[in-house]
Structure formats: C-alpha cells, structure tokens
Amino acid sequence: MAMQIGKLVTDWYAAHGRHMPWREGQDPYRIWVSEVIMQQTRIEQGEGYFYRFVDRFPDLASLAAAEQDEVLKYWEGLGYYSRARNLHAAARQLVETHGGQFPSHHEALLTLKGVGPYTARAIASFAFGQQVGVLDGNVLRVMSRLLNDFSPVNRPQTRRKFQHLIDGWVAGQDSRSFNYGMMDIGATICTPTQPGCLICPLEAVCQGRKAGSVQLLPQKDQKLKRKVRYFNFYLILNEKGEVAIRQRPTDGFWGGLWEIPNEETKRKAWEKKESEGGGRFLFELKHVFTHFDMMINTFMLSAGAAPAFEEVQFISTDKIAIFAFSKAVLNIFENAWQNMD
C-alpha cells in the first residue's frame, strides 16, 4: 500500500507538478525563504514577495549582514512579522555557528531560530533529498480523505499519526517529487470544496472515495470564539506637517515595526468614538490577526494638543516609505491622506 501510494504520487508529479521558482534547483536558502513566506500567504501573493526578497538578500551572507529594520521593510505587507525577525536571526545563527551552511538533517535544522517541524522537513526533503514526509494543510486534507480518517487534523496526536504514515510512504521514493506531489494534489485536485476525484491519481486507493465521505473530511475541532480588542490610533501632525511615529518593541504583535502612537481602550468608549487623547475622529478600521481582531478608531490632532507618548519622532510624509509599517498603519495613512485631499 505504502509503495503503491508513493509511486502513484511521484509518477503524477512528473507529469503534472506545478512550476514554481523556488523548485528550480535545490538551493536550501531559496527553499527556506519560500517556505517561510508561503506560511499564511497565498502563492499568488507570495511569489512577488519572494522575488523581491531574494533579489535584495540573495544568500545567507547578505541576509545576515542586513539590519533588522531593512529586513522588516522588505517583509512589509506580508504580515506575521515574527517570520521575518526569525529569518534574520536564523541567518546570523547559520553564519556564526554553522559556517554559513545549512544542516542537511531535519533534526539539526530544528535548532535554528523559528524553524519548526514543517519547515525543517521541507528543507531536508526539497534541498537535501532526505526521505521524510512533509505535512502542510493540503497534505493533511489528502491523507484524511485517503485514509477515511475522521480524527480532527488540528489535534497534535493526529499530526503525529499522519507524520509516521507519510514517512513510510516516502521511503524508497524521490523525496522531493513525492512531497511536492502530495502538496500539489491537495492544492489542485483534492481541494477543500468540489474535489476532482475523477482525475485524482489516488482515486483507486482512496478509502474516503469508496466510503462516500470525501466531502465530510477533514474534520477539525471547533476553534474558540475570537477575541476582539479595541484601539485608538493617533495621527499627530506638527506645524511642519510632519507625522509622529515610534518603533514597537521586538516582542508582541508587529514586533520591531514602526507605528503611529496608539493605546488600547474599552469597547464602550471605542463605540462612542471617545478618546483620552482628544482630536478629530477620522474613521474606523478592522485588522485581523491570527488569534484576535483589532478594531481601530483613528483620530487626528496637532502635536501641541497631543498627549505625551514615549520615544516619538516626527518625519515628513515623503519619508514614510523608508520605514517598515504594518498593513494596518499603511491603511491608516492611505485613508487619512484621502480624507485630507
């Protein structure tokens, strides 16, 4: 069974696999960068960021030598900025302690900053041909249906079980072709809705297809209700028309990015558009994080009337592009300038 699945997948990939720039060659650096970018990012969106990032930082040495602010600037708009900070830290770690070379085994790769089981196995398989299975969301869906397994795929024990199985399936196969093939089958055929079972290379061995339960799988435990947090953001302008900005601490959301002064508030005050800092209310925005929703009220006020915020500096608006901001703050700037036109 395992050998049959492995051959079906690798044969299909040879004929139908997707072309992607990071699949050309086996450069562990480009593979690593691509895998980190594509976490929480659609391929269509991420491909442009990949080209932009590796054009500026073409290798480990250039990334390690860069300042964190510049790395964050090239990550701007992708979100989940801890990924960029960890990339930068791991690049320096590799240069300082590994002679600028990637370890070839997935367990050694796990010692790098920000590299988890998925990324470690992806680099080990795609760059070094190590025979380990790579589990992403697409592969979990394929396996759930293939095995007719109703275990919730967001449970650690299910992932451990599937990891053990896929490690057996890849044995004896070309690791890159098998893992890329499983991902591509999930992305293009065994899709969340309206899967193309009739053209799937695994149809003949798919237990979910035989049981008629493909549309019911995969199963997931229900997530807890999302938390909502409320913030007032202040667009503070001085007499020169310069805007106040400050840099966030490296921990927490938007770590290391620049922002405009803000403060968290209570829902009732937020809904009344009340602000301790005063100022003229401009608009509200919503920004979605992985674990909570941020509701933003934006106020404009002059520097003389603004409350005291620590470590603020004023910059001219034409300098905004130099600094790395979150997408939420960039949206505030865009909406504010439109309101002022």
CSV table of C-alpha atoms in Angstrom, one decimal:
chain,number,residue,atom,x,y,z
A,1,MET,CA,0.0,0.0,0.0
A,2,ALA,CA,2.7,2.5,1.0
A,3,MET,CA,4.8,1.8,-2.0
A,4,GLN,CA,1.8,1.9,-4.3
A,5,ILE,CA,0.8,5.4,-2.9
A,6,GLY,CA,4.4,6.6,-3.3
A,7,LYS,CA,4.7,5.5,-6.9
A,8,LEU,CA,1.3,6.9,-7.8
A,9,VAL,CA,2.2,10.3,-6.4
A,10,THR,CA,5.7,10.6,-7.9
A,11,ASP,CA,4.5,9.4,-11.3
A,12,TRP,CA,1.7,12.0,-11.3
A,13,TYR,CA,4.1,14.8,-10.2
A,14,ALA,CA,6.5,14.0,-13.0
A,15,ALA,CA,3.6,14.7,-15.5
A,16,HIS,CA,1.5,17.3,-13.7
A,17,GLY,CA,3.5,19.1,-11.0
A,18,ARG,CA,3.3,22.8,-10.6
A,19,HIS,CA,6.2,25.1,-11.7
A,20,MET,CA,7.4,27.4,-9.0
A,21,PRO,CA,10.6,29.5,-9.0
A,22,TRP,CA,11.9,28.0,-5.7
A,23,ARG,CA,11.5,24.5,-7.1
A,24,GLU,CA,14.2,25.2,-9.6
A,25,GLY,CA,17.4,23.6,-8.3
A,26,GLN,CA,17.9,22.6,-4.7
A,27,ASP,CA,19.2,25.8,-3.0
A,28,PRO,CA,18.4,25.4,0.7
A,29,TYR,CA,18.3,29.2,1.2
A,30,ARG,CA,15.7,29.9,-1.5
A,31,ILE,CA,13.7,26.9,-0.4
A,32,TRP,CA,13.8,28.1,3.2
A,33,VAL,CA,12.8,31.7,2.3
A,34,SER,CA,10.0,30.4,0.1
A,35,GLU,CA,8.6,28.1,2.8
A,36,VAL,CA,8.6,30.9,5.4
A,37,ILE,CA,6.9,33.4,3.0
A,38,MET,CA,4.3,30.9,2.0
A,39,GLN,CA,3.2,30.2,5.5
A,40,GLN,CA,-0.1,32.1,6.0
A,41,THR,CA,0.3,33.6,2.5
A,42,ARG,CA,-1.3,32.6,-0.8
A,43,ILE,CA,1.1,31.6,-3.5
A,44,GLU,CA,-0.2,34.2,-6.0
A,45,GLN,CA,0.6,36.9,-3.4
A,46,GLY,CA,3.8,35.4,-2.0
A,47,GLU,CA,5.6,34.9,-5.3
A,48,GLY,CA,6.1,38.6,-5.8
A,49,TYR,CA,7.4,39.0,-2.3
A,50,PHE,CA,9.8,36.0,-2.8
A,51,TYR,CA,11.4,37.6,-5.9
A,52,ARG,CA,11.7,40.9,-4.2
A,53,PHE,CA,13.2,39.4,-1.0
A,54,VAL,CA,15.8,37.2,-2.7
A,55,ASP,CA,16.7,40.0,-5.2
A,56,ARG,CA,17.8,42.1,-2.2
A,57,PHE,CA,19.0,39.3,0.0
A,58,PRO,CA,20.2,36.6,-2.5
A,59,ASP,CA,22.0,34.4,0.1
A,60,LEU,CA,22.6,33.8,3.7
A,61,ALA,CA,25.5,36.2,4.0
A,62,SER,CA,23.6,39.2,2.6
A,63,LEU,CA,20.6,38.5,4.9
A,64,ALA,CA,22.8,38.0,8.0
A,65,ALA,CA,24.7,41.3,7.2
A,66,ALA,CA,21.5,43.3,6.9
A,67,GLU,CA,19.9,45.4,9.6
A,68,GLN,CA,16.6,44.1,11.0
A,69,ASP,CA,14.8,47.3,10.0
A,70,GLU,CA,15.7,46.7,6.4
A,71,VAL,CA,14.6,43.1,6.5
A,72,LEU,CA,11.2,44.1,8.0
A,73,LYS,CA,10.9,46.7,5.3
A,74,TYR,CA,11.2,44.0,2.6
A,75,TRP,CA,8.6,42.0,4.5
A,76,GLU,CA,6.2,44.9,4.7
A,77,GLY,CA,2.7,43.9,3.8
A,78,LEU,CA,3.1,40.1,4.3
A,79,GLY,CA,2.1,40.2,8.0
A,80,TYR,CA,3.2,37.8,10.7
A,81,TYR,CA,6.4,39.8,11.1
A,82,SER,CA,7.9,37.4,13.6
A,83,ARG,CA,8.7,35.3,10.5
A,84,ALA,CA,11.0,38.0,9.2
A,85,ARG,CA,12.7,38.5,12.5
A,86,ASN,CA,13.3,34.8,12.9
A,87,LEU,CA,14.6,34.5,9.3
A,88,HIS,CA,17.1,37.3,10.1
A,89,ALA,CA,18.1,35.7,13.4
A,90,ALA,CA,18.5,32.2,11.9
A,91,ALA,CA,20.6,33.6,9.0
A,92,ARG,CA,23.0,35.1,11.6
A,93,GLN,CA,22.9,31.9,13.5
A,94,LEU,CA,23.9,29.9,10.4
A,95,VAL,CA,26.7,32.3,9.5
A,96,GLU,CA,28.1,32.5,13.1
A,97,THR,CA,27.8,28.8,14.2
A,98,HIS,CA,27.4,26.7,11.0
A,99,GLY,CA,30.0,28.4,8.7
A,100,GLY,CA,27.2,29.8,6.5
A,101,GLN,CA,26.0,26.3,5.6
A,102,PHE,CA,22.6,24.6,6.2
A,103,PRO,CA,22.5,21.3,8.2
A,104,SER,CA,21.1,18.6,5.9
A,105,HIS,CA,19.1,16.7,8.5
A,106,HIS,CA,15.7,17.8,9.7
A,107,GLU,CA,16.6,17.4,13.4
A,108,ALA,CA,19.6,19.6,13.1
A,109,LEU,CA,17.5,22.2,11.2
A,110,LEU,CA,15.1,22.3,14.2
A,111,THR,CA,17.8,24.1,16.2
A,112,LEU,CA,17.5,27.2,14.0
A,113,LYS,CA,15.5,30.2,15.3
A,114,GLY,CA,11.9,30.0,14.1
A,115,VAL,CA,12.3,26.6,12.2
A,116,GLY,CA,9.6,24.2,13.3
A,117,PRO,CA,8.9,20.6,12.2
A,118,TYR,CA,7.2,21.5,8.9
A,119,THR,CA,10.0,23.9,7.7
A,120,ALA,CA,12.8,21.6,8.9
A,121,ARG,CA,11.3,18.7,7.0
A,122,ALA,CA,10.7,20.8,3.9
A,123,ILE,CA,14.3,21.9,3.7
A,124,ALA,CA,15.6,18.4,4.4
A,125,SER,CA,13.4,16.9,1.7
A,126,PHE,CA,13.5,19.6,-1.0
A,127,ALA,CA,17.1,20.7,-0.7
A,128,PHE,CA,18.8,17.5,0.5
A,129,GLY,CA,16.6,14.7,-0.5
A,130,GLN,CA,16.2,13.3,3.0
A,131,GLN,CA,13.4,10.8,3.0
A,132,VAL,CA,10.9,12.4,5.3
A,133,GLY,CA,7.3,13.3,4.7
A,134,VAL,CA,6.2,17.0,4.7
A,135,LEU,CA,2.9,17.8,6.3
A,136,ASP,CA,1.1,21.0,5.3
A,137,GLY,CA,-2.6,21.8,5.2
A,138,ASN,CA,-3.1,20.4,1.7
A,139,VAL,CA,-1.3,17.1,2.6
A,140,LEU,CA,-3.3,16.7,5.8
A,141,ARG,CA,-6.5,17.0,3.8
A,142,VAL,CA,-5.3,14.5,1.2
A,143,MET,CA,-4.3,12.0,3.9
A,144,SER,CA,-7.5,12.4,5.9
A,145,ARG,CA,-9.6,11.5,2.8
A,146,LEU,CA,-7.3,8.9,1.5
A,147,LEU,CA,-7.4,7.0,4.9
A,148,ASN,CA,-11.1,7.9,5.6
A,149,ASP,CA,-9.8,9.2,8.9
A,150,PHE,CA,-12.2,11.3,11.0
A,151,SER,CA,-9.6,12.3,13.6
A,152,PRO,CA,-9.5,16.1,13.8
A,153,VAL,CA,-6.5,17.2,11.8
A,154,ASN,CA,-5.8,20.1,14.2
A,155,ARG,CA,-5.0,17.8,17.1
A,156,PRO,CA,-1.3,17.0,17.7
A,157,GLN,CA,-1.9,13.3,18.0
A,158,THR,CA,-3.5,13.2,14.5
A,159,ARG,CA,-0.5,15.1,13.1
A,160,ARG,CA,1.9,12.6,14.8
A,161,LYS,CA,0.0,9.7,13.4
A,162,PHE,CA,-0.1,11.1,9.9
A,163,GLN,CA,3.6,12.0,10.1
A,164,HIS,CA,4.5,8.5,10.9
A,165,LEU,CA,2.4,7.2,8.0
A,166,ILE,CA,3.8,9.7,5.4
A,167,ASP,CA,7.3,8.9,6.5
A,168,GLY,CA,6.6,5.3,5.5
A,169,TRP,CA,5.1,6.3,2.2
A,170,VAL,CA,8.1,8.4,1.1
A,171,ALA,CA,10.5,5.6,1.8
A,172,GLY,CA,12.1,4.3,-1.4
A,173,GLN,CA,10.7,7.3,-3.4
A,174,ASP,CA,12.3,10.5,-4.7
A,175,SER,CA,11.6,12.6,-1.6
A,176,ARG,CA,11.2,15.9,-3.5
A,177,SER,CA,8.8,14.5,-6.1
A,178,PHE,CA,6.7,12.7,-3.6
A,179,ASN,CA,6.3,15.6,-1.2
A,180,TYR,CA,5.7,18.2,-3.9
A,181,GLY,CA,3.3,15.8,-5.5
A,182,MET,CA,1.2,15.4,-2.3
A,183,MET,CA,1.1,19.2,-1.9
A,184,ASP,CA,0.1,19.7,-5.5
A,185,ILE,CA,-2.6,17.1,-5.4
A,186,GLY,CA,-4.1,18.8,-2.4
A,187,ALA,CA,-3.8,22.2,-3.9
A,188,THR,CA,-5.2,21.4,-7.4
A,189,ILE,CA,-7.3,18.2,-7.1
A,190,CYS,CA,-8.2,17.3,-3.5
A,191,THR,CA,-9.4,20.8,-2.8
A,192,PRO,CA,-11.5,21.8,0.3
A,193,THR,CA,-14.7,22.0,-1.9
A,194,GLN,CA,-15.6,20.3,-5.1
A,195,PRO,CA,-12.6,17.9,-5.2
A,196,GLY,CA,-11.7,16.4,-8.6
A,197,CYS,CA,-11.9,12.8,-7.5
A,198,LEU,CA,-12.3,11.5,-11.1
A,199,ILE,CA,-8.9,12.9,-12.1
A,200,CYS,CA,-7.1,12.1,-8.9
A,201,PRO,CA,-4.2,9.7,-9.2
A,202,LEU,CA,-5.1,8.3,-5.8
A,203,GLU,CA,-8.8,7.6,-6.6
A,204,ALA,CA,-8.3,3.8,-6.8
A,205,VAL,CA,-6.8,3.6,-3.3
A,206,CYS,CA,-8.8,6.4,-1.6
A,207,GLN,CA,-10.9,5.0,1.3
A,208,GLY,CA,-12.9,8.2,1.6
A,209,ARG,CA,-13.9,8.0,-2.0
A,210,LYS,CA,-15.1,4.4,-1.5
A,211,ALA,CA,-17.0,5.3,1.6
A,212,GLY,CA,-18.6,8.4,0.1
A,213,SER,CA,-17.2,10.6,2.8
A,214,VAL,CA,-14.8,12.8,0.9
A,215,GLN,CA,-17.0,15.9,1.4
A,216,LEU,CA,-17.0,15.3,5.2
A,217,LEU,CA,-13.3,15.3,5.5
A,218,PRO,CA,-11.0,16.5,7.0
A,219,GLN,CA,-12.6,17.0,10.4
A,220,LYS,CA,-11.4,19.8,12.8
A,221,ASP,CA,-12.1,20.7,16.4
A,222,GLN,CA,-14.1,23.9,16.7
A,223,LYS,CA,-12.0,26.9,17.4
A,224,LEU,CA,-12.6,29.1,20.4
A,225,LYS,CA,-14.5,32.3,19.8
A,226,ARG,CA,-12.1,35.0,18.5
A,227,LYS,CA,-11.2,37.8,20.9
A,228,VAL,CA,-11.8,41.4,19.8
A,229,ARG,CA,-9.5,44.2,21.1
A,230,TYR,CA,-10.2,48.0,20.7
A,231,PHE,CA,-7.6,50.6,19.9
A,232,ASN,CA,-7.3,54.4,19.3
A,233,PHE,CA,-4.6,55.4,16.8
A,234,TYR,CA,-3.4,59.0,16.7
A,235,LEU,CA,-2.3,60.7,13.6
A,236,ILE,CA,-0.3,63.5,15.2
A,237,LEU,CA,0.9,66.3,13.0
A,238,ASN,CA,3.3,69.2,13.9
A,239,GLU,CA,3.4,72.7,12.5
A,240,LYS,CA,5.6,71.5,9.6
A,241,GLY,CA,3.0,68.8,8.6
A,242,GLU,CA,5.3,66.0,9.9
A,243,VAL,CA,3.7,62.9,11.4
A,244,ALA,CA,4.6,61.3,14.7
A,245,ILE,CA,5.9,57.7,14.6
A,246,ARG,CA,7.6,55.3,17.0
A,247,GLN,CA,9.1,51.8,16.9
A,248,ARG,CA,7.4,48.9,18.6
A,249,PRO,CA,9.3,46.6,20.9
A,250,THR,CA,10.5,43.4,19.3
A,251,ASP,CA,8.1,41.2,21.3
A,252,GLY,CA,4.4,41.1,20.8
A,253,PHE,CA,2.4,41.8,17.6
A,254,TRP,CA,4.1,43.9,14.9
A,255,GLY,CA,7.4,43.5,16.8
A,256,GLY,CA,10.1,45.8,15.6
A,257,LEU,CA,7.8,47.7,13.2
A,258,TRP,CA,7.1,51.4,13.2
A,259,GLU,CA,3.7,52.7,14.0
A,260,ILE,CA,1.8,55.9,14.9
A,261,PRO,CA,1.0,56.4,18.6
A,262,ASN,CA,-1.9,54.4,19.9
A,263,GLU,CA,-3.5,53.0,23.0
A,264,GLU,CA,-5.8,50.1,23.8
A,265,THR,CA,-9.3,51.1,25.1
A,266,LYS,CA,-12.6,49.6,26.2
A,267,ARG,CA,-15.3,48.6,23.8
A,268,LYS,CA,-17.9,51.1,25.2
A,269,ALA,CA,-15.6,54.1,24.8
A,270,TRP,CA,-14.5,52.9,21.4
A,271,GLU,CA,-18.0,52.6,20.2
A,272,LYS,CA,-18.7,56.2,21.3
A,273,LYS,CA,-15.6,57.3,19.4
A,274,GLU,CA,-14.2,58.7,22.7
A,275,SER,CA,-10.5,59.3,23.0
A,276,GLU,CA,-8.5,60.3,26.1
A,277,GLY,CA,-6.1,62.0,23.7
A,278,GLY,CA,-8.8,64.1,22.1
A,279,GLY,CA,-8.6,65.1,18.5
A,280,ARG,CA,-10.9,64.8,15.5
A,281,PHE,CA,-12.3,61.4,14.7
A,282,LEU,CA,-11.4,60.3,11.1
A,283,PHE,CA,-12.5,56.7,10.5
A,284,GLU,CA,-12.5,53.2,11.9
A,285,LEU,CA,-10.7,50.1,10.5
A,286,LYS,CA,-10.6,46.5,11.3
A,287,HIS,CA,-7.4,44.4,11.2
A,288,VAL,CA,-7.4,40.7,11.5
A,289,PHE,CA,-4.7,38.8,13.4
A,290,THR,CA,-4.5,35.0,13.8
A,291,HIS,CA,-5.9,35.0,17.3
A,292,PHE,CA,-7.8,38.3,17.6
A,293,ASP,CA,-9.5,41.1,15.7
A,294,MET,CA,-8.2,44.6,16.2
A,295,MET,CA,-10.8,47.4,15.9
A,296,ILE,CA,-9.2,50.7,15.2
A,297,ASN,CA,-10.5,54.3,15.7
A,298,THR,CA,-8.3,56.9,14.0
A,299,PHE,CA,-8.0,60.4,15.4
A,300,MET,CA,-6.1,63.4,14.0
A,301,LEU,CA,-4.7,66.1,16.3
A,302,SER,CA,-1.9,68.6,16.4
A,303,ALA,CA,1.4,68.0,18.2
A,304,GLY,CA,0.7,70.8,20.7
A,305,ALA,CA,-2.6,69.2,21.8
A,306,ALA,CA,-1.4,65.6,21.8
A,307,PRO,CA,-0.8,63.6,25.0
A,308,ALA,CA,2.8,62.7,25.7
A,309,PHE,CA,3.8,59.4,24.1
A,310,GLU,CA,7.3,58.0,24.7
A,311,GLU,CA,10.1,57.8,22.1
A,312,VAL,CA,8.1,59.6,19.3
A,313,GLN,CA,9.9,61.2,16.4
A,314,PHE,CA,8.4,63.3,13.6
A,315,ILE,CA,9.1,62.6,9.9
A,316,SER,CA,7.9,64.2,6.8
A,317,THR,CA,5.2,62.3,4.9
A,318,ASP,CA,7.5,61.6,2.0
A,319,LYS,CA,9.8,59.6,4.3
A,320,ILE,CA,7.1,57.1,5.3
A,321,ALA,CA,8.2,54.7,2.6
A,322,ILE,CA,11.6,54.4,4.2
A,323,PHE,CA,10.2,52.8,7.4
A,324,ALA,CA,8.6,49.4,7.8
A,325,PHE,CA,4.9,49.7,8.9
A,326,SER,CA,2.2,47.1,9.4
A,327,LYS,CA,-0.5,46.9,6.7
A,328,ALA,CA,-3.0,48.4,9.3
A,329,VAL,CA,-0.9,51.5,9.7
A,330,LEU,CA,-0.3,51.8,6.0
A,331,ASN,CA,-4.1,51.7,5.5
A,332,ILE,CA,-4.5,54.5,8.1
A,333,PHE,CA,-2.0,56.7,6.2
A,334,GLU,CA,-3.8,55.9,2.9
A,335,ASN,CA,-7.2,56.7,4.2
A,336,ALA,CA,-6.1,59.8,6.1
A,337,TRP,CA,-4.4,61.4,3.1
A,338,GLN,CA,-7.6,60.7,1.0
A,339,ASN,CA,-9.7,62.4,3.7
A,340,MET,CA,-7.4,65.4,3.6
A,341,ASP,CA,-7.5,65.8,-0.2
